[in-house]
Short mmCIF file of C-alpha atoms in Angstrom, two decimals:
data_model
loop_
_atom_site.label_atom_id
_atom_site.label_comp_id
_atom_site.label_asym_id
_atom_site.label_seq_id
_atom_site.Cartn_x
_atom_site.Cartn_y
_atom_site.Cartn_z
CA UNK A 25 -11.99 1.82 -1.46
CA UNK A 26 -8.60 3.05 -2.65
CA UNK A 27 -6.48 6.14 -2.18
CA UNK A 28 -6.72 7.85 -5.57
CA UNK A 29 -4.98 11.24 -5.19
CA UNK A 30 -2.52 12.85 -2.80
CA UNK A 31 -0.86 16.17 -2.11
CA UNK A 32 1.28 16.59 0.96
CA UNK A 33 3.61 19.06 2.65
CA UNK A 34 5.48 19.10 5.95
CA UNK A 35 7.33 21.99 7.60
CA UNK A 36 5.79 24.49 5.16
CA UNK A 37 7.84 27.69 4.72
CA UNK A 38 10.68 26.29 6.80
CA UNK A 39 14.20 25.36 5.56
CA UNK A 40 13.40 21.64 5.97
CA UNK A 41 10.13 21.81 3.99
CA UNK A 42 9.33 18.73 1.88
CA UNK A 43 6.29 18.04 -0.24
CA UNK A 44 4.64 15.53 -2.59
CA UNK A 45 3.04 16.96 -5.71
CA UNK A 46 2.10 15.70 -9.15
CA UNK A 47 3.69 16.89 -12.38
CA UNK A 48 2.55 20.43 -13.18
CA UNK A 49 1.68 21.18 -9.52
CA UNK A 50 -1.07 18.58 -9.80
CA UNK A 51 -2.03 15.77 -7.49
CA UNK A 52 -0.19 12.47 -7.44
CA UNK A 53 -2.60 9.85 -8.82
CA UNK A 54 -2.87 6.22 -7.74
CA UNK A 55 -4.70 3.08 -8.85
CA UNK A 56 -4.91 -0.49 -7.61
CA UNK A 57 -1.28 -1.20 -8.48
CA UNK A 58 1.41 1.42 -7.91
CA UNK A 59 5.10 0.90 -8.53
CA UNK A 60 7.08 3.80 -7.08
CA UNK A 61 10.44 4.21 -8.78
CA UNK A 62 13.04 6.93 -8.68
CA UNK A 63 16.68 7.64 -8.18
CA UNK A 64 18.24 7.57 -4.72
CA UNK A 65 16.75 10.06 -2.23
CA UNK A 66 13.84 10.85 -4.55
CA UNK A 67 11.27 10.09 -1.83
CA UNK A 68 10.06 6.52 -2.45
CA UNK A 69 10.28 5.26 1.13
CA UNK A 70 9.22 8.65 2.46
CA UNK A 71 6.04 8.39 0.41
CA UNK A 72 5.21 5.00 1.92
CA UNK A 73 5.77 6.56 5.35
CA UNK A 74 3.30 9.36 4.51
CA UNK A 75 0.64 6.87 3.37
CA UNK A 76 1.25 4.76 6.46
CA UNK A 77 0.97 7.84 8.68
CA UNK A 78 -2.34 9.10 7.28
CA UNK A 79 -3.77 5.57 7.57
CA UNK A 80 -2.76 5.42 11.21
CA UNK A 81 -4.30 8.84 11.83
CA UNK A 82 -7.57 8.03 10.04
CA UNK A 83 -7.91 4.69 11.80
CA UNK A 84 -7.37 6.31 15.19
CA UNK A 85 -4.31 4.18 15.93
CA UNK A 86 -2.43 7.41 16.60
CA UNK A 87 -3.30 11.06 17.14
CA UNK A 88 -1.20 14.06 16.18
CA UNK A 89 1.16 13.44 19.08
CA UNK A 90 2.39 10.44 17.10
CA UNK A 91 2.61 12.22 13.72
CA UNK A 92 5.88 12.26 11.78
CA UNK A 93 6.23 16.04 11.96
CA UNK A 94 4.55 18.70 14.11
CA UNK A 95 3.29 20.59 11.05
CA UNK A 96 1.79 18.79 8.04
CA UNK A 97 -0.93 19.16 5.42
CA UNK A 98 -2.70 16.32 3.58
CA UNK A 99 -5.06 16.62 0.62
CA UNK A 100 -6.48 13.20 -0.24
CA UNK A 101 -9.23 11.61 -2.25
CA UNK A 102 -10.59 8.09 -2.10
CA UNK A 103 -12.78 6.28 -4.62
CA UNK A 104 -14.85 3.13 -4.32
CA UNK A 105 -15.85 0.54 -6.90
CA UNK A 106 -18.86 2.63 -7.96
CA UNK A 107 -16.70 5.74 -8.56
CA UNK A 108 -18.04 7.54 -5.52
CA UNK A 109 -15.45 9.94 -4.18
CA UNK A 110 -14.40 11.16 -0.77
CA UNK A 111 -12.22 14.30 -0.55
CA UNK A 112 -10.38 14.90 2.70
CA UNK A 113 -8.24 17.80 3.88
CA UNK A 114 -6.20 17.78 7.07
CA UNK A 115 -3.81 20.52 8.13
CA UNK A 116 -2.13 20.91 11.50
CA UNK A 117 0.59 23.07 13.01
CA UNK A 118 2.47 22.34 16.22
CA UNK A 119 0.31 19.17 16.43
CA UNK A 120 -2.91 21.20 16.64
CA UNK A 121 -5.52 20.84 13.88
CA UNK A 122 -6.26 24.08 12.05
CA UNK A 123 -8.22 22.64 9.07
CA UNK A 124 -10.21 19.44 8.63
CA UNK A 125 -12.89 18.84 5.98
CA UNK A 126 -14.49 15.79 4.42
CA UNK A 127 -16.87 15.67 1.46
CA UNK A 128 -18.61 12.83 -0.35
CA UNK A 129 -19.34 13.39 -4.04
CA UNK A 130 -18.79 17.11 -3.32
CA UNK A 131 -21.29 17.19 -0.45
CA UNK A 132 -19.62 18.44 2.74
CA UNK A 133 -20.02 15.94 5.57
CA UNK A 134 -17.49 17.36 8.01
CA UNK A 135 -16.12 20.85 8.47
CA UNK A 136 -14.28 21.25 11.72
CA UNK A 137 -14.16 25.05 11.53
CA UNK A 138 -17.97 25.21 11.27
CA UNK A 139 -18.55 22.42 13.82
CA UNK A 140 -20.39 20.56 11.05
CA UNK A 141 -20.71 16.79 11.17
CA UNK A 142 -23.54 15.11 9.25
CA UNK A 143 -24.62 11.60 10.16
CA UNK A 144 -26.13 9.09 7.71
CA UNK A 145 -29.54 10.79 8.09
CA UNK A 146 -28.07 14.23 7.29
CA UNK A 147 -28.50 15.39 10.87
CA UNK A 148 -25.86 17.79 12.13
CA UNK A 149 -24.21 16.21 15.17
CA UNK A 150 -22.89 18.39 17.95
CA UNK A 151 -19.35 17.29 18.75
CA UNK A 152 -16.22 18.24 20.61
CA UNK A 153 -12.79 16.87 19.88
CA UNK A 154 -9.31 17.27 21.32
CA UNK A 155 -6.89 19.56 19.49
CA UNK A 156 -4.65 16.62 18.60
CA UNK A 157 -7.46 14.25 17.55
CA UNK A 158 -9.08 13.97 14.13
CA UNK A 159 -12.82 14.62 14.03
CA UNK A 160 -13.17 12.12 11.18
CA UNK A 161 -12.43 9.32 13.68
CA UNK A 162 -15.38 10.19 15.96
CA UNK A 163 -18.00 7.53 16.72
CA UNK A 164 -21.64 7.50 17.79
CA UNK A 165 -22.99 6.28 21.15
CA UNK A 166 -22.67 2.67 19.97
CA UNK A 167 -19.01 3.20 19.12
CA UNK A 168 -19.68 3.00 15.36
CA UNK A 169 -17.56 5.52 13.41
CA UNK A 170 -19.58 8.23 11.69
CA UNK A 171 -17.28 7.86 8.67
CA UNK A 172 -16.66 4.12 8.74
CA UNK A 173 -15.44 4.01 5.12
CA UNK A 174 -12.60 6.40 5.93
CA UNK A 175 -11.74 4.75 9.24
CA UNK A 176 -12.03 1.36 7.56
CA UNK A 177 -9.51 2.35 4.88
CA UNK A 178 -7.07 3.36 7.60
CA UNK A 179 -7.54 0.04 9.35
CA UNK A 180 -7.13 -1.85 6.06
CA UNK A 181 -3.59 -0.62 5.48
CA UNK A 182 -0.92 -3.16 6.26
CA UNK A 183 2.83 -2.83 6.03
CA UNK A 184 4.43 -5.85 4.39
CA UNK A 185 8.16 -5.84 5.09
CA UNK A 186 9.31 -7.90 2.13
CA UNK A 187 12.92 -7.87 3.30
CA UNK A 188 12.14 -8.65 6.95
CA UNK A 189 13.70 -11.89 8.21
CA UNK A 190 12.35 -11.97 11.76
CA UNK A 191 8.82 -13.28 11.21
CA UNK A 192 9.97 -16.49 9.54
CA UNK A 193 11.40 -17.82 12.80
CA UNK A 194 8.41 -17.06 15.01
CA UNK A 195 5.72 -19.58 15.90
CA UNK A 196 2.36 -19.14 17.68
CA UNK A 197 0.72 -20.84 20.64
CA UNK A 198 -2.81 -20.78 19.19
CA UNK A 199 -3.56 -20.43 15.46
CA UNK A 200 -7.35 -20.18 15.98
CA UNK A 201 -7.22 -16.65 17.37
CA UNK A 202 -4.94 -13.63 17.25
CA UNK A 203 -3.13 -12.99 20.50
CA UNK A 204 -3.19 -9.23 21.19
CA UNK A 205 -4.15 -6.18 19.14
CA UNK A 206 -2.87 -4.10 16.25
CA UNK A 207 -0.73 -6.69 14.48
CA UNK A 208 0.79 -5.99 11.09
CA UNK A 209 0.52 -8.19 8.06
CA UNK A 210 4.06 -9.49 8.49
CA UNK A 211 3.29 -10.77 12.00
CA UNK A 212 2.91 -14.56 12.07
CA UNK A 213 0.13 -14.24 14.64
CA UNK A 214 -1.89 -12.77 11.78
CA UNK A 215 -0.43 -14.86 8.96
CA UNK A 216 -0.99 -18.27 10.57
CA UNK A 217 -4.45 -17.23 11.81
CA UNK A 218 -5.41 -15.97 8.33
CA UNK A 219 -4.23 -19.22 6.74
CA UNK A 220 -6.37 -21.18 9.22
CA UNK A 221 -9.41 -18.95 8.58
CA UNK A 222 -8.93 -19.25 4.82
CA UNK A 223 -9.00 -23.05 4.99
CA UNK A 224 -11.97 -22.93 7.37
CA UNK A 225 -14.01 -20.62 5.13
CA UNK A 226 -12.95 -21.62 1.63
CA UNK A 227 -11.34 -25.05 1.90
CA UNK A 228 -9.70 -26.40 -1.25
CA UNK A 229 -10.36 -23.23 -3.27
CA UNK A 230 -8.14 -21.22 -0.93
CA UNK A 231 -5.45 -23.88 -0.59
CA UNK A 232 -5.34 -24.64 -4.32
CA UNK A 233 -4.97 -20.98 -5.25
CA UNK A 234 -1.94 -20.58 -2.99
CA UNK A 235 -0.37 -23.86 -4.14
CA UNK A 236 -0.88 -22.89 -7.79
CA UNK A 237 0.73 -19.50 -7.17
CA UNK A 238 3.74 -21.12 -5.52
CA UNK A 239 4.03 -23.60 -8.38
CA UNK A 240 3.87 -20.77 -10.91
CA UNK A 241 6.78 -19.24 -9.03
CA UNK A 242 8.80 -22.42 -9.50
CA UNK A 243 8.30 -24.05 -6.09
CA UNK A 244 7.12 -27.69 -6.27
CA UNK A 245 4.59 -27.34 -3.44
CA UNK A 246 2.17 -30.26 -3.10
CA UNK A 247 0.57 -29.30 0.23
CA UNK A 248 0.48 -26.50 2.83
CA UNK A 249 -0.61 -27.02 6.43
CA UNK A 250 -0.31 -25.83 10.03
CA UNK A 251 1.60 -28.22 12.25
CA UNK A 252 2.67 -28.27 15.87
CA UNK A 253 6.29 -28.29 16.99
CA UNK A 254 7.86 -28.22 20.42
CA UNK A 255 7.99 -24.41 20.18
CA UNK A 256 4.47 -23.82 18.85
CA UNK A 257 2.43 -23.90 15.66
CA UNK A 258 3.82 -22.89 12.28
CA UNK A 259 3.18 -23.22 8.56
CA UNK A 260 4.62 -26.24 6.78
CA UNK A 261 4.88 -27.02 3.09
CA UNK A 262 5.24 -30.36 1.39
CA UNK A 263 7.55 -30.40 -1.63
CA UNK A 264 7.50 -32.96 -4.42
CA UNK A 265 4.87 -34.94 -2.51
CA UNK A 266 7.28 -36.17 0.17
CA UNK A 267 9.57 -33.56 1.75
CA UNK A 268 8.04 -31.52 4.60
CA UNK A 269 9.61 -28.13 5.28
CA UNK A 270 8.74 -25.85 8.22
CA UNK A 271 8.51 -22.09 7.83
CA UNK A 272 11.77 -21.82 9.78
CA UNK A 273 13.51 -24.06 7.23
CA UNK A 274 12.12 -22.28 4.17
CA UNK A 275 14.34 -19.96 2.19
CA UNK A 276 13.61 -16.31 2.83
CA UNK A 277 12.35 -15.87 -0.74
CA UNK A 278 9.95 -18.81 -0.43
CA UNK A 279 8.51 -17.61 2.88
CA UNK A 280 8.03 -14.05 1.61
CA UNK A 281 6.17 -15.30 -1.44
CA UNK A 282 4.06 -17.74 0.55
CA UNK A 283 3.01 -15.18 3.17
CA UNK A 284 2.13 -12.61 0.49
CA UNK A 285 0.01 -15.12 -1.47
CA UNK A 286 -1.82 -16.19 1.71
CA UNK A 287 -2.83 -12.59 2.48
CA UNK A 288 -3.78 -11.72 -1.12
CA UNK A 289 -5.83 -14.89 -1.65
CA UNK A 290 -7.67 -14.49 1.65
CA UNK A 291 -8.48 -10.86 0.91
CA UNK A 292 -9.65 -11.59 -2.65
CA UNK A 293 -11.83 -14.59 -1.76
CA UNK A 294 -13.50 -12.66 1.08
CA UNK A 295 -14.05 -9.53 -1.01
CA UNK A 296 -12.21 -7.44 1.55
CA UNK A 297 -10.52 -4.09 1.10
CA UNK A 298 -6.79 -4.06 1.75
CA UNK A 299 -4.00 -1.55 1.18
CA UNK A 300 -0.52 -3.08 1.11
CA UNK A 301 2.80 -1.27 1.36
CA UNK A 302 5.81 -3.22 0.15
CA UNK A 303 9.28 -1.69 0.31
CA UNK A 304 12.01 -3.26 -1.88
CA UNK A 305 9.69 -5.53 -3.86
CA UNK A 306 11.48 -8.58 -5.24
CA UNK A 307 14.22 -8.63 -2.62
CA UNK A 308 15.57 -12.17 -2.27
CA UNK A 309 14.05 -13.52 -5.51
CA UNK A 310 15.97 -14.45 -8.65
CA UNK A 311 15.20 -12.99 -12.08
CA UNK A 312 12.67 -15.60 -13.22
CA UNK A 313 10.92 -15.69 -9.84
CA UNK A 314 10.67 -11.91 -9.84
CA UNK A 315 9.02 -11.91 -13.26
CA UNK A 316 6.52 -14.57 -12.26
CA UNK A 317 5.80 -12.85 -8.95
CA UNK A 318 4.93 -9.63 -10.74
CA UNK A 319 2.59 -11.44 -13.14
CA UNK A 320 0.77 -13.16 -10.27
CA UNK A 321 0.46 -10.01 -8.16
CA UNK A 322 -0.91 -7.95 -11.08
CA UNK A 323 -3.45 -10.64 -11.94
CA UNK A 324 -4.67 -10.87 -8.33
CA UNK A 325 -4.86 -7.16 -7.60
CA UNK A 326 -5.88 -5.39 -10.81
CA UNK A 327 -9.51 -4.16 -10.65
CA UNK A 328 -9.99 -5.56 -7.13
CA UNK A 329 -10.57 -4.03 -3.69
CA UNK A 330 -6.86 -4.44 -3.00
CA UNK A 331 -4.45 -1.53 -3.42
CA UNK A 332 -0.76 -2.24 -3.70
CA UNK A 333 2.06 0.26 -3.25
CA UNK A 334 5.56 -1.04 -3.85
CA UNK A 335 8.99 0.50 -4.23
CA UNK A 336 11.98 -0.98 -5.98
CA UNK A 337 15.45 -0.24 -7.26
CA UNK A 338 15.50 -3.56 -9.12
CA UNK A 339 15.49 -3.22 -12.90
CA UNK A 340 14.03 -6.73 -13.18
CA UNK A 341 10.93 -5.62 -11.30
CA UNK A 342 10.72 -2.42 -13.35
CA UNK A 343 10.98 -4.29 -16.65
CA UNK A 344 8.22 -6.69 -15.63
CA UNK A 345 5.58 -4.16 -14.54
CA UNK A 346 3.78 -2.25 -17.33
CA UNK A 347 4.34 1.51 -17.33
CA UNK A 348 0.64 2.17 -16.74
CA UNK A 349 1.24 1.08 -13.13
CA UNK A 350 4.33 3.26 -12.68
CA UNK A 351 4.84 6.41 -10.67
CA UNK A 352 8.23 7.99 -11.27
CA UNK A 353 9.39 10.26 -8.46
CA UNK A 354 11.74 13.09 -9.33
CA UNK A 355 13.39 15.09 -6.56
CA UNK A 356 13.35 18.82 -7.26
CA UNK A 357 14.90 20.72 -4.36
CA UNK A 358 12.42 20.27 -1.49
CA UNK A 359 9.74 18.57 -3.60
CA UNK A 360 9.13 15.00 -4.70
CA UNK A 361 7.40 15.43 -8.06
CA UNK A 362 5.26 12.49 -9.21
CA UNK A 363 5.01 11.57 -12.89
CA UNK A 364 2.31 9.05 -13.73
CA UNK A 365 0.00 8.03 -16.55
CA UNK A 366 -2.55 10.66 -15.50
CA UNK A 367 -0.31 13.74 -15.42
CA UNK A 368 2.37 12.82 -17.99
CA UNK A 369 0.30 10.68 -20.37
CA UNK A 370 2.03 11.69 -23.60
CA UNK A 371 5.49 10.67 -22.40
CA UNK A 372 4.19 7.40 -20.97
CA UNK A 373 2.46 6.51 -24.24
CA UNK A 374 5.30 7.68 -26.51
CA UNK A 375 7.86 5.50 -24.79
CA UNK A 376 6.53 2.35 -26.48
CA UNK A 377 7.90 3.67 -29.80
CA UNK A 378 11.48 3.70 -28.50
CA UNK A 379 11.88 -0.09 -28.28
CA UNK A 380 13.74 0.32 -24.99
CA UNK A 381 13.22 -1.56 -21.72
CA UNK A 382 11.03 -0.06 -19.02
CA UNK A 383 14.09 0.62 -16.88
CA UNK A 384 15.31 3.08 -19.53
CA UNK A 385 12.13 5.12 -19.05
CA UNK A 386 13.56 6.09 -15.67
CA UNK A 387 17.27 6.05 -16.51
CA UNK A 388 16.93 8.30 -19.58
CA UNK A 389 14.56 10.86 -17.96
CA UNK A 390 12.05 10.08 -20.73
CA UNK A 391 9.28 10.27 -18.12
CA UNK A 392 9.65 14.07 -17.94
CA UNK A 393 11.34 14.98 -21.24
CA UNK A 394 9.75 12.57 -23.72
CA UNK A 395 11.27 12.57 -27.16
CA UNK A 396 12.85 15.89 -26.28
CA UNK A 397 15.64 13.97 -24.52
CA UNK A 398 16.45 12.16 -27.77
CA UNK A 399 16.55 15.43 -29.72
CA UNK A 400 18.91 16.90 -27.12
CA UNK A 401 21.23 13.90 -27.44
CA UNK A 402 21.24 14.23 -31.24
CA UNK A 403 22.11 17.90 -30.98
#
């Protein structure tokens, strides 16, 4: 299941109000692959924070006491592989819910104001919930969420800090189990465990896919394994069939690529749902590696159960990713306005006739003006 549309506002009717809307006061639309681009302070990283926040709320990791702002409103929709659709509305003020509704293919399953909550047998369940808790996170007597698809999406979201340098130097005491709860995708407790589970479940198919991806990226990787050191277990690679390199000795770019490929391959081979947030995609990679990375990521993720949100200011990344995966964010006063293939289709399609690089689609404002920008320049 993927997040397909979004509208959002915080601090409504206050001087510090900020919102996310689509072009023409529409929704912002998303697919499997989403490259968020925009000029400085347009709202790229803020948008990732909003997606991260609603995932944490829906999963039950946090309640409204941990929300970004005391007053916010979310309008979301999710779609699955069979084009079934969930619509969800959440609005709260001073960290107290004032609206919460969920529908599935237009059938209302939850309406907090009417104390309506339908279970899988269409029985209305009597419920009570704290003012700062979401009703959509409620569970039955066996602790199974009533709306497990929604809660599951929240749990599936992982934050991949592509520019983070801390995880590379950390080792684990036991790679056969995760020590502790609520680890993020960049935590080696998860990464090393996932690599072990991938080998255990899929053997050579899993290992070969990762090695091939690394080789496509230009790294001469002949083997990948978990090995013990005096400080704990870590991931090792073998280069050129003879040189063994620990994760601590890897370049930052190599380790970032390796950890991303491990997670994507594991998710794909297990048919899992995963939502990844990557800020500053391509950081630490050279031009050719960036191009190859984008090709590999698109091939792995497109039309899968994986959803990928990434931001970048790197023109190399922009030029490598087709415009159909772009969302251009334009800051208009207190709004971040989203232009994408769904709500600005004509401009997105017309740009191919210019012969310019993708980066110029952003730099020239073609995304919102189309050929009108060229006419203005001629005048």
